[in-house]
PDB file of C-alpha atoms in Angstrom:
ATOM      1  CA  MET A   1     -11.805  29.660 -64.606  1.00 91.00           C
ATOM      2  CA  LEU A   2     -10.583  32.426 -66.979  1.00 97.00           C
ATOM      3  CA  ILE A   3      -6.933  33.120 -66.826  1.00 97.00           C
ATOM      4  CA  PHE A   4      -4.847  36.049 -68.121  1.00 98.00           C
ATOM      5  CA  ASP A   5      -1.180  34.916 -68.059  1.00 97.00           C
ATOM      6  CA  HIS A   6       1.418  37.793 -68.790  1.00 97.00           C
ATOM      7  CA  VAL A   7      -0.772  39.210 -71.627  1.00 97.00           C
ATOM      8  CA  HIS A   8       0.499  42.017 -73.791  1.00 96.00           C
ATOM      9  CA  PHE A   9      -1.543  43.553 -76.511  1.00 96.00           C
ATOM     10  CA  TYR A  10      -1.022  46.496 -78.989  1.00 93.00           C
ATOM     11  CA  TYR A  11      -2.736  47.654 -82.106  1.00 89.00           C
ATOM     12  CA  GLN A  12       0.431  49.290 -83.389  1.00 84.00           C
ATOM     13  CA  GLN A  13       3.630  47.988 -81.916  1.00 77.00           C
ATOM     14  CA  GLU A  14       5.065  51.201 -80.557  1.00 77.00           C
ATOM     15  CA  GLN A  15       1.795  51.742 -78.800  1.00 84.00           C
ATOM     16  CA  GLN A  16       1.148  49.209 -75.984  1.00 88.00           C
ATOM     17  CA  VAL A  17      -2.484  48.840 -74.927  1.00 93.00           C
ATOM     18  CA  LEU A  18      -1.997  46.216 -72.376  1.00 95.00           C
ATOM     19  CA  GLU A  19       1.148  45.573 -70.647  1.00 93.00           C
ATOM     20  CA  ASP A  20       1.977  42.221 -68.700  1.00 95.00           C
ATOM     21  CA  ILE A  21      -1.694  41.708 -67.516  1.00 96.00           C
ATOM     22  CA  SER A  22      -2.193  38.667 -65.299  1.00 97.00           C
ATOM     23  CA  PHE A  23      -5.333  37.754 -63.255  1.00 97.00           C
ATOM     24  CA  THR A  24      -7.683  34.784 -62.645  1.00 97.00           C
ATOM     25  CA  ILE A  25     -11.466  34.972 -62.430  1.00 97.00           C
ATOM     26  CA  GLU A  26     -12.923  31.945 -60.703  1.00 96.00           C
ATOM     27  CA  SER A  27     -16.343  30.382 -61.758  1.00 95.00           C
ATOM     28  CA  GLY A  28     -19.284  32.023 -60.102  1.00 96.00           C
ATOM     29  CA  GLU A  29     -17.372  35.480 -59.493  1.00 97.00           C
ATOM     30  CA  PHE A  30     -18.915  38.889 -59.974  1.00 97.00           C
ATOM     31  CA  VAL A  31     -16.183  41.244 -61.176  1.00 97.00           C
ATOM     32  CA  ALA A  32     -16.413  44.831 -61.973  1.00 97.00           C
ATOM     33  CA  MET A  33     -13.670  46.215 -64.313  1.00 97.00           C
ATOM     34  CA  VAL A  34     -13.318  50.071 -64.022  1.00 96.00           C
ATOM     35  CA  GLY A  35     -10.856  52.609 -65.357  1.00 94.00           C
ATOM     36  CA  ALA A  36     -10.720  55.832 -67.406  1.00 91.00           C
ATOM     37  CA  ASN A  37     -11.334  55.838 -71.294  1.00 88.00           C
ATOM     38  CA  GLY A  38      -8.429  54.305 -73.120  1.00 87.00           C
ATOM     39  CA  SER A  39      -7.309  52.180 -70.034  1.00 91.00           C
ATOM     40  CA  GLY A  40      -7.761  48.957 -71.941  1.00 91.00           C
ATOM     41  CA  LYS A  41     -11.138  47.527 -70.498  1.00 93.00           C
ATOM     42  CA  SER A  42     -12.825  46.792 -73.718  1.00 90.00           C
ATOM     43  CA  THR A  43      -9.707  45.433 -75.307  1.00 94.00           C
ATOM     44  CA  ILE A  44      -9.551  43.038 -72.319  1.00 95.00           C
ATOM     45  CA  ALA A  45     -13.335  41.942 -72.867  1.00 93.00           C
ATOM     46  CA  LYS A  46     -12.490  41.161 -76.670  1.00 94.00           C
ATOM     47  CA  LEU A  47      -9.401  39.183 -75.544  1.00 96.00           C
ATOM     48  CA  MET A  48     -11.495  37.112 -72.998  1.00 96.00           C
ATOM     49  CA  ASP A  49     -13.750  36.041 -75.841  1.00 92.00           C
ATOM     50  CA  GLY A  50     -11.088  35.399 -78.557  1.00 93.00           C
ATOM     51  CA  LEU A  51     -12.275  38.407 -80.598  1.00 93.00           C
ATOM     52  CA  LEU A  52      -8.658  39.591 -80.239  1.00 95.00           C
ATOM     53  CA  LEU A  53      -5.542  37.617 -79.660  1.00 96.00           C
ATOM     54  CA  PRO A  54      -2.689  38.520 -77.292  1.00 96.00           C
ATOM     55  CA  LYS A  55       0.499  39.424 -78.915  1.00 95.00           C
ATOM     56  CA  GLN A  56       2.332  37.845 -75.877  1.00 95.00           C
ATOM     57  CA  GLY A  57       1.043  35.695 -73.056  1.00 97.00           C
ATOM     58  CA  GLN A  58      -1.895  33.519 -72.961  1.00 97.00           C
ATOM     59  CA  VAL A  59      -5.731  33.828 -72.265  1.00 97.00           C
ATOM     60  CA  LYS A  60      -7.269  30.597 -71.159  1.00 97.00           C
ATOM     61  CA  LEU A  61     -10.860  29.452 -70.266  1.00 96.00           C
ATOM     62  CA  GLY A  62     -10.257  26.305 -68.275  1.00 94.00           C
ATOM     63  CA  ASN A  63      -8.214  24.045 -70.594  1.00 95.00           C
ATOM     64  CA  LEU A  64      -9.198  26.091 -73.764  1.00 96.00           C
ATOM     65  CA  ASN A  65      -6.747  28.669 -75.203  1.00 97.00           C
ATOM     66  CA  THR A  66      -7.870  31.592 -77.338  1.00 96.00           C
ATOM     67  CA  SER A  67      -4.551  31.249 -79.336  1.00 94.00           C
ATOM     68  CA  ASN A  68      -5.612  27.717 -80.528  1.00 95.00           C
ATOM     69  CA  ARG A  69      -7.837  28.111 -83.456  1.00 92.00           C
ATOM     70  CA  GLU A  70      -9.556  24.695 -82.719  1.00 93.00           C
ATOM     71  CA  ASP A  71     -10.656  26.034 -79.243  1.00 95.00           C
ATOM     72  CA  LEU A  72     -12.192  29.181 -80.338  1.00 93.00           C
ATOM     73  CA  VAL A  73     -15.686  27.697 -81.256  1.00 89.00           C
ATOM     74  CA  ASN A  74     -15.991  26.135 -77.784  1.00 92.00           C
ATOM     75  CA  ILE A  75     -14.799  29.475 -76.195  1.00 94.00           C
ATOM     76  CA  HIS A  76     -17.419  31.582 -78.106  1.00 90.00           C
ATOM     77  CA  GLU A  77     -20.108  29.172 -76.799  1.00 89.00           C
ATOM     78  CA  GLN A  78     -18.970  29.416 -73.336  1.00 93.00           C
ATOM     79  CA  ILE A  79     -18.633  33.376 -73.119  1.00 94.00           C
ATOM     80  CA  GLY A  80     -21.314  35.754 -73.927  1.00 92.00           C
ATOM     81  CA  ILE A  81     -20.625  39.508 -74.518  1.00 92.00           C
ATOM     82  CA  VAL A  82     -23.422  42.225 -74.115  1.00 92.00           C
ATOM     83  CA  PHE A  83     -22.099  45.330 -75.823  1.00 88.00           C
ATOM     84  CA  GLN A  84     -22.849  49.016 -75.108  1.00 87.00           C
ATOM     85  CA  ASN A  85     -25.420  49.380 -77.829  1.00 85.00           C
ATOM     86  CA  PRO A  86     -27.813  46.454 -78.132  1.00 80.00           C
ATOM     87  CA  GLU A  87     -28.734  47.490 -81.629  1.00 81.00           C
ATOM     88  CA  ASP A  88     -25.183  46.416 -82.715  1.00 77.00           C
ATOM     89  CA  GLN A  89     -26.216  42.850 -81.962  1.00 76.00           C
ATOM     90  CA  PHE A  90     -29.554  42.786 -83.546  1.00 84.00           C
ATOM     91  CA  ILE A  91     -29.879  41.175 -87.046  1.00 84.00           C
ATOM     92  CA  THR A  92     -33.417  39.972 -87.240  1.00 86.00           C
ATOM     93  CA  THR A  93     -36.905  41.635 -87.169  1.00 86.00           C
ATOM     94  CA  THR A  94     -38.569  40.154 -84.236  1.00 93.00           C
ATOM     95  CA  VAL A  95     -37.506  39.407 -80.452  1.00 93.00           C
ATOM     96  CA  ILE A  96     -38.030  35.616 -80.794  1.00 93.00           C
ATOM     97  CA  ASP A  97     -36.130  35.390 -83.978  1.00 92.00           C
ATOM     98  CA  GLU A  98     -33.307  37.293 -82.223  1.00 91.00           C
ATOM     99  CA  VAL A  99     -33.016  34.818 -79.464  1.00 91.00           C
ATOM    100  CA  LEU A 100     -33.435  31.918 -81.963  1.00 92.00           C
ATOM    101  CA  PHE A 101     -30.498  33.145 -84.294  1.00 89.00           C
ATOM    102  CA  GLY A 102     -27.906  32.270 -81.716  1.00 85.00           C
ATOM    103  CA  LEU A 103     -29.362  28.825 -81.089  1.00 88.00           C
ATOM    104  CA  GLN A 104     -29.298  28.093 -84.796  1.00 87.00           C
ATOM    105  CA  ASN A 105     -25.764  29.177 -84.992  1.00 83.00           C
ATOM    106  CA  ILE A 106     -24.642  26.791 -82.136  1.00 85.00           C
ATOM    107  CA  ARG A 107     -26.813  23.892 -83.719  1.00 86.00           C
ATOM    108  CA  VAL A 108     -29.087  23.473 -80.749  1.00 89.00           C
ATOM    109  CA  PRO A 109     -31.719  20.688 -81.729  1.00 90.00           C
ATOM    110  CA  ARG A 110     -35.045  22.132 -82.801  1.00 86.00           C
ATOM    111  CA  GLU A 111     -36.999  20.422 -80.083  1.00 86.00           C
ATOM    112  CA  GLU A 112     -34.930  22.230 -77.465  1.00 91.00           C
ATOM    113  CA  MET A 113     -35.039  25.735 -78.960  1.00 91.00           C
ATOM    114  CA  ASP A 114     -38.603  26.518 -77.870  1.00 89.00           C
ATOM    115  CA  HIS A 115     -37.821  25.807 -74.124  1.00 91.00           C
ATOM    116  CA  ARG A 116     -34.571  27.760 -74.237  1.00 93.00           C
ATOM    117  CA  VAL A 117     -36.075  30.901 -75.759  1.00 93.00           C
ATOM    118  CA  GLU A 118     -39.005  30.737 -73.363  1.00 93.00           C
ATOM    119  CA  HIS A 119     -36.573  30.401 -70.453  1.00 93.00           C
ATOM    120  CA  ALA A 120     -34.338  33.085 -71.464  1.00 94.00           C
ATOM    121  CA  LEU A 121     -37.131  35.693 -72.170  1.00 94.00           C
ATOM    122  CA  GLN A 122     -38.755  34.909 -68.851  1.00 93.00           C
ATOM    123  CA  ALA A 123     -35.246  35.473 -67.195  1.00 92.00           C
ATOM    124  CA  VAL A 124     -35.282  39.216 -68.469  1.00 93.00           C
ATOM    125  CA  HIS A 125     -39.047  39.723 -68.177  1.00 91.00           C
ATOM    126  CA  MET A 126     -39.441  39.979 -71.872  1.00 94.00           C
ATOM    127  CA  GLU A 127     -41.756  36.994 -72.596  1.00 93.00           C
ATOM    128  CA  ASP A 128     -44.649  39.259 -73.473  1.00 93.00           C
ATOM    129  CA  TYR A 129     -42.648  40.738 -76.455  1.00 93.00           C
ATOM    130  CA  LYS A 130     -41.842  37.742 -78.437  1.00 91.00           C
ATOM    131  CA  GLU A 131     -43.253  39.124 -81.689  1.00 93.00           C
ATOM    132  CA  ALA A 132     -42.181  42.736 -81.051  1.00 93.00           C
ATOM    133  CA  MET A 133     -39.665  44.459 -83.440  1.00 91.00           C
ATOM    134  CA  PRO A 134     -36.511  45.169 -81.414  1.00 89.00           C
ATOM    135  CA  HIS A 135     -36.131  48.760 -82.878  1.00 86.00           C
ATOM    136  CA  HIS A 136     -39.508  49.509 -81.427  1.00 89.00           C
ATOM    137  CA  LEU A 137     -38.405  48.675 -77.814  1.00 91.00           C
ATOM    138  CA  SER A 138     -37.070  50.970 -75.129  1.00 90.00           C
ATOM    139  CA  GLY A 139     -33.235  51.077 -74.534  1.00 89.00           C
ATOM    140  CA  GLY A 140     -33.628  49.011 -71.483  1.00 90.00           C
ATOM    141  CA  GLN A 141     -35.823  46.601 -73.209  1.00 92.00           C
ATOM    142  CA  LYS A 142     -33.481  46.182 -76.258  1.00 91.00           C
ATOM    143  CA  GLN A 143     -30.489  45.449 -73.763  1.00 92.00           C
ATOM    144  CA  ARG A 144     -32.750  42.848 -72.001  1.00 92.00           C
ATOM    145  CA  VAL A 145     -33.414  41.136 -75.182  1.00 93.00           C
ATOM    146  CA  ALA A 146     -29.573  41.151 -76.096  1.00 91.00           C
ATOM    147  CA  ILE A 147     -29.055  39.424 -72.644  1.00 93.00           C
ATOM    148  CA  ALA A 148     -31.857  36.964 -73.487  1.00 93.00           C
ATOM    149  CA  ALA A 149     -30.121  36.000 -76.678  1.00 92.00           C
ATOM    150  CA  ILE A 150     -26.869  35.292 -74.845  1.00 93.00           C
ATOM    151  CA  LEU A 151     -28.648  33.433 -71.972  1.00 93.00           C
ATOM    152  CA  ALA A 152     -30.311  31.102 -74.489  1.00 93.00           C
ATOM    153  CA  MET A 153     -27.008  29.826 -75.464  1.00 91.00           C
ATOM    154  CA  ARG A 154     -26.232  28.920 -71.681  1.00 91.00           C
ATOM    155  CA  PRO A 155     -22.689  30.351 -71.448  1.00 93.00           C
ATOM    156  CA  GLN A 156     -20.487  29.853 -68.363  1.00 92.00           C
ATOM    157  CA  LEU A 157     -19.743  33.544 -68.433  1.00 96.00           C
ATOM    158  CA  ILE A 158     -21.139  36.650 -69.405  1.00 96.00           C
ATOM    159  CA  ILE A 159     -19.273  40.059 -70.088  1.00 96.00           C
ATOM    160  CA  PHE A 160     -21.273  43.214 -69.789  1.00 95.00           C
ATOM    161  CA  ASP A 161     -19.115  45.759 -71.903  1.00 92.00           C
ATOM    162  CA  GLU A 162     -20.575  49.224 -70.752  1.00 92.00           C
ATOM    163  CA  ALA A 163     -23.920  47.600 -71.270  1.00 90.00           C
ATOM    164  CA  THR A 164     -25.687  50.036 -69.057  1.00 90.00           C
ATOM    165  CA  SER A 165     -23.980  53.327 -70.248  1.00 86.00           C
ATOM    166  CA  MET A 166     -26.537  54.262 -72.833  1.00 85.00           C
ATOM    167  CA  LEU A 167     -29.525  53.440 -70.641  1.00 88.00           C
ATOM    168  CA  ASP A 168     -31.809  55.791 -68.480  1.00 88.00           C
ATOM    169  CA  PRO A 169     -31.802  55.168 -64.698  1.00 88.00           C
ATOM    170  CA  LEU A 170     -34.738  52.691 -65.015  1.00 88.00           C
ATOM    171  CA  GLY A 171     -33.095  50.731 -67.736  1.00 88.00           C
ATOM    172  CA  ARG A 172     -29.852  50.468 -65.834  1.00 89.00           C
ATOM    173  CA  LYS A 173     -31.620  49.376 -62.737  1.00 89.00           C
ATOM    174  CA  GLN A 174     -33.296  46.629 -64.715  1.00 89.00           C
ATOM    175  CA  VAL A 175     -30.112  45.374 -66.303  1.00 90.00           C
ATOM    176  CA  LEU A 176     -28.293  45.462 -62.924  1.00 92.00           C
ATOM    177  CA  SER A 177     -31.029  43.431 -61.267  1.00 91.00           C
ATOM    178  CA  ILE A 178     -30.621  40.788 -64.053  1.00 91.00           C
ATOM    179  CA  MET A 179     -26.918  40.710 -63.442  1.00 93.00           C
ATOM    180  CA  LYS A 180     -27.412  40.360 -59.627  1.00 92.00           C
ATOM    181  CA  GLU A 181     -29.996  37.387 -60.236  1.00 92.00           C
ATOM    182  CA  LEU A 182     -27.784  35.670 -62.679  1.00 92.00           C
ATOM    183  CA  HIS A 183     -24.919  35.786 -60.190  1.00 94.00           C
ATOM    184  CA  SER A 184     -27.187  34.471 -57.571  1.00 93.00           C
ATOM    185  CA  GLN A 185     -27.898  31.422 -59.683  1.00 91.00           C
ATOM    186  CA  GLY A 186     -24.099  30.731 -60.224  1.00 92.00           C
ATOM    187  CA  MET A 187     -23.217  32.473 -63.360  1.00 94.00           C
ATOM    188  CA  THR A 188     -19.885  34.292 -63.775  1.00 97.00           C
ATOM    189  CA  ILE A 189     -20.336  37.976 -64.268  1.00 97.00           C
ATOM    190  CA  ILE A 190     -17.821  40.501 -65.553  1.00 97.00           C
ATOM    191  CA  HIS A 191     -19.340  44.051 -65.614  1.00 97.00           C
ATOM    192  CA  ILE A 192     -17.120  46.652 -67.417  1.00 96.00           C
ATOM    193  CA  THR A 193     -18.409  50.141 -66.383  1.00 93.00           C
ATOM    194  CA  HIS A 194     -17.656  53.826 -65.766  1.00 89.00           C
ATOM    195  CA  HIS A 195     -20.577  54.136 -63.382  1.00 90.00           C
ATOM    196  CA  MET A 196     -18.852  53.942 -59.966  1.00 91.00           C
ATOM    197  CA  ASP A 197     -22.123  53.104 -58.240  1.00 90.00           C
ATOM    198  CA  GLU A 198     -22.462  49.891 -60.229  1.00 92.00           C
ATOM    199  CA  VAL A 199     -19.204  48.682 -58.723  1.00 93.00           C
ATOM    200  CA  LEU A 200     -21.137  48.147 -55.441  1.00 90.00           C
ATOM    201  CA  TYR A 201     -23.054  45.203 -57.029  1.00 91.00           C
ATOM    202  CA  ALA A 202     -19.795  43.269 -57.513  1.00 94.00           C
ATOM    203  CA  LYS A 203     -17.692  41.239 -55.128  1.00 94.00           C
ATOM    204  CA  ARG A 204     -14.374  42.220 -56.770  1.00 97.00           C
ATOM    205  CA  VAL A 205     -12.934  45.243 -58.482  1.00 97.00           C
ATOM    206  CA  LEU A 206     -10.186  45.203 -61.081  1.00 97.00           C
ATOM    207  CA  LEU A 207      -9.030  48.912 -61.764  1.00 97.00           C
ATOM    208  CA  LEU A 208      -7.111  49.406 -65.035  1.00 96.00           C
ATOM    209  CA  HIS A 209      -4.849  52.280 -65.663  1.00 94.00           C
ATOM    210  CA  GLN A 210      -2.563  52.668 -68.931  1.00 92.00           C
ATOM    211  CA  GLY A 211      -2.834  49.015 -69.677  1.00 92.00           C
ATOM    212  CA  ARG A 212      -1.842  47.832 -66.272  1.00 94.00           C
ATOM    213  CA  ILE A 213      -3.924  46.556 -63.224  1.00 96.00           C
ATOM    214  CA  GLU A 214      -3.635  49.061 -60.392  1.00 95.00           C
ATOM    215  CA  TYR A 215      -6.176  47.547 -58.002  1.00 97.00           C
ATOM    216  CA  ASP A 216      -7.603  43.888 -57.546  1.00 97.00           C
ATOM    217  CA  GLY A 217      -9.722  43.521 -54.603  1.00 96.00           C
ATOM    218  CA  ASP A 218     -13.087  44.043 -52.849  1.00 94.00           C
ATOM    219  CA  PRO A 219     -15.193  47.131 -53.481  1.00 92.00           C
ATOM    220  CA  GLU A 220     -15.164  48.505 -49.915  1.00 89.00           C
ATOM    221  CA  THR A 221     -11.345  48.596 -49.711  1.00 92.00           C
ATOM    222  CA  PHE A 222     -11.306  50.142 -53.193  1.00 94.00           C
ATOM    223  CA  PHE A 223     -13.393  53.080 -52.264  1.00 91.00           C
ATOM    224  CA  LYS A 224     -11.324  53.434 -48.832  1.00 89.00           C
ATOM    225  CA  THR A 225      -7.843  53.181 -50.250  1.00 92.00           C
ATOM    226  CA  VAL A 226      -7.895  54.357 -53.858  1.00 93.00           C
ATOM    227  CA  ARG A 227      -7.696  58.014 -54.822  1.00 93.00           C
ATOM    228  CA  LEU A 228     -10.277  57.938 -57.520  1.00 92.00           C
ATOM    229  CA  ASP A 229      -9.511  61.316 -58.860  1.00 91.00           C
ATOM    230  CA  ASP A 230      -6.105  60.016 -59.842  1.00 93.00           C
ATOM    231  CA  TYR A 231      -7.765  57.700 -62.419  1.00 93.00           C
ATOM    232  CA  GLN A 232     -10.674  60.199 -63.612  1.00 92.00           C
ATOM    233  CA  LEU A 233     -13.286  58.323 -61.681  1.00 92.00           C
ATOM    234  CA  ALA A 234     -15.824  59.779 -59.444  1.00 89.00           C
ATOM    235  CA  MET A 235     -16.785  58.588 -55.977  1.00 89.00           C
ATOM    236  CA  PRO A 236     -20.522  57.274 -55.869  1.00 85.00           C
ATOM    237  CA  PHE A 237     -23.139  59.187 -53.912  1.00 82.00           C
ATOM    238  CA  SER A 238     -23.718  56.155 -51.584  1.00 77.00           C
ATOM    239  CA  VAL A 239     -20.047  55.815 -50.547  1.00 81.00           C
ATOM    240  CA  ARG A 240     -19.854  59.588 -50.016  1.00 80.00           C
ATOM    241  CA  LEU A 241     -22.987  59.374 -47.883  1.00 76.00           C
ATOM    242  CA  HIS A 242     -21.511  56.290 -46.032  1.00 70.00           C
ATOM    243  CA  GLN A 243     -18.330  57.981 -45.262  1.00 74.00           C
ATOM    244  CA  GLY A 244     -20.031  61.372 -44.489  1.00 74.00           C
ATOM    245  CA  LEU A 245     -22.220  59.819 -41.827  1.00 71.00           C
ATOM    246  CA  ASN A 246     -19.574  57.472 -40.579  1.00 70.00           C
ATOM    247  CA  LEU A 247     -21.905  54.565 -40.909  1.00 66.00           C
ATOM    248  CA  HIS A 248     -20.820  51.117 -39.609  1.00 64.00           C
ATOM    249  CA  THR A 249     -22.931  48.909 -41.989  1.00 65.00           C
ATOM    250  CA  PRO A 250     -21.140  47.498 -45.003  1.00 67.00           C
ATOM    251  CA  LEU A 251     -21.281  49.402 -48.288  1.00 68.00           C
ATOM    252  CA  SER A 252     -24.354  48.603 -50.313  1.00 61.00           C
ATOM    253  CA  ALA A 253     -25.585  49.326 -53.882  1.00 59.00           C
ATOM    254  CA  ASP A 254     -28.953  50.180 -52.125  1.00 63.00           C
ATOM    255  CA  TRP A 255     -27.933  53.449 -50.089  1.00 53.00           C
ATOM    256  CA  LYS A 256     -31.505  53.763 -48.748  1.00 54.00           C
ATOM    257  CA  GLU A 257     -31.500  50.342 -47.224  1.00 59.00           C
ATOM    258  CA  MET A 258     -28.017  50.987 -46.021  1.00 54.00           C
ATOM    259  CA  ILE A 259     -29.353  54.057 -43.928  1.00 51.00           C
ATOM    260  CA  ARG A 260     -32.374  52.260 -42.937  1.00 56.00           C
ATOM    261  CA  SER A 261     -30.301  49.323 -41.569  1.00 57.00           C
ATOM    262  CA  GLU A 262     -28.045  51.685 -39.606  1.00 54.00           C
ATOM    263  CA  TRP A 263     -31.035  53.488 -38.225  1.00 49.00           C
ATOM    264  CA  ASP A 264     -32.498  50.305 -36.972  1.00 54.00           C
ATOM    265  CA  MET A 265     -29.448  49.247 -35.197  1.00 50.00           C
ATOM    266  CA  ASN A 266     -29.494  52.707 -33.319  1.00 50.00           C
TER     267      ASN A 266
END
């Protein structure tokens, strides 16, 4: 369980970035976090992992508190972050060494490392690229290696901080598929995104605006009740299609399947 308890944060005291933020994310949830640029999304991601500390309030992972220095090592091991640009996370020259690096940092026994690396690369379909140099890979492949490096450390929760924003449509689809698969296996997923169509993969939406939470609920109600233009957000094509055709099926990330289902019902 991840808890934000009346959290305030600023970089300069007269300029609040987050103001009195409170929410709880339960184990196994898939949460999409959205908002305009500057709304505080990435700051929240860094607060979750203890990369930043609240100026007021508390951020806790279970019984661990980011403000307690002795808890931070455990928090970093249990929360993984996949950033916007995977190259920012690469520090070695081969894919296998990249995944091994994190395991060495958390002192995983040598006899366990090979199994973890193999399992992590298989999970992201990159097992055939062990000896490849990360900078020779496509954008989507690079991001999948970054995810594998996190998975190998077996965190409880993974934060995807705009992790699809620099990818082409195929790369985005691959990363979203991995998120969905990890969630189906019980992983807690927090997906920070500006692509509104990706919100449909989540079960819960948090909308940030000027450092406050404006909406906390399911995606279907979000798209029905929130005026996205007010927050510099765009309605996804699948939602506009769903509303325009007055479909009765639930909103889906796969708009083609949604229409096919409705057609079959009629």
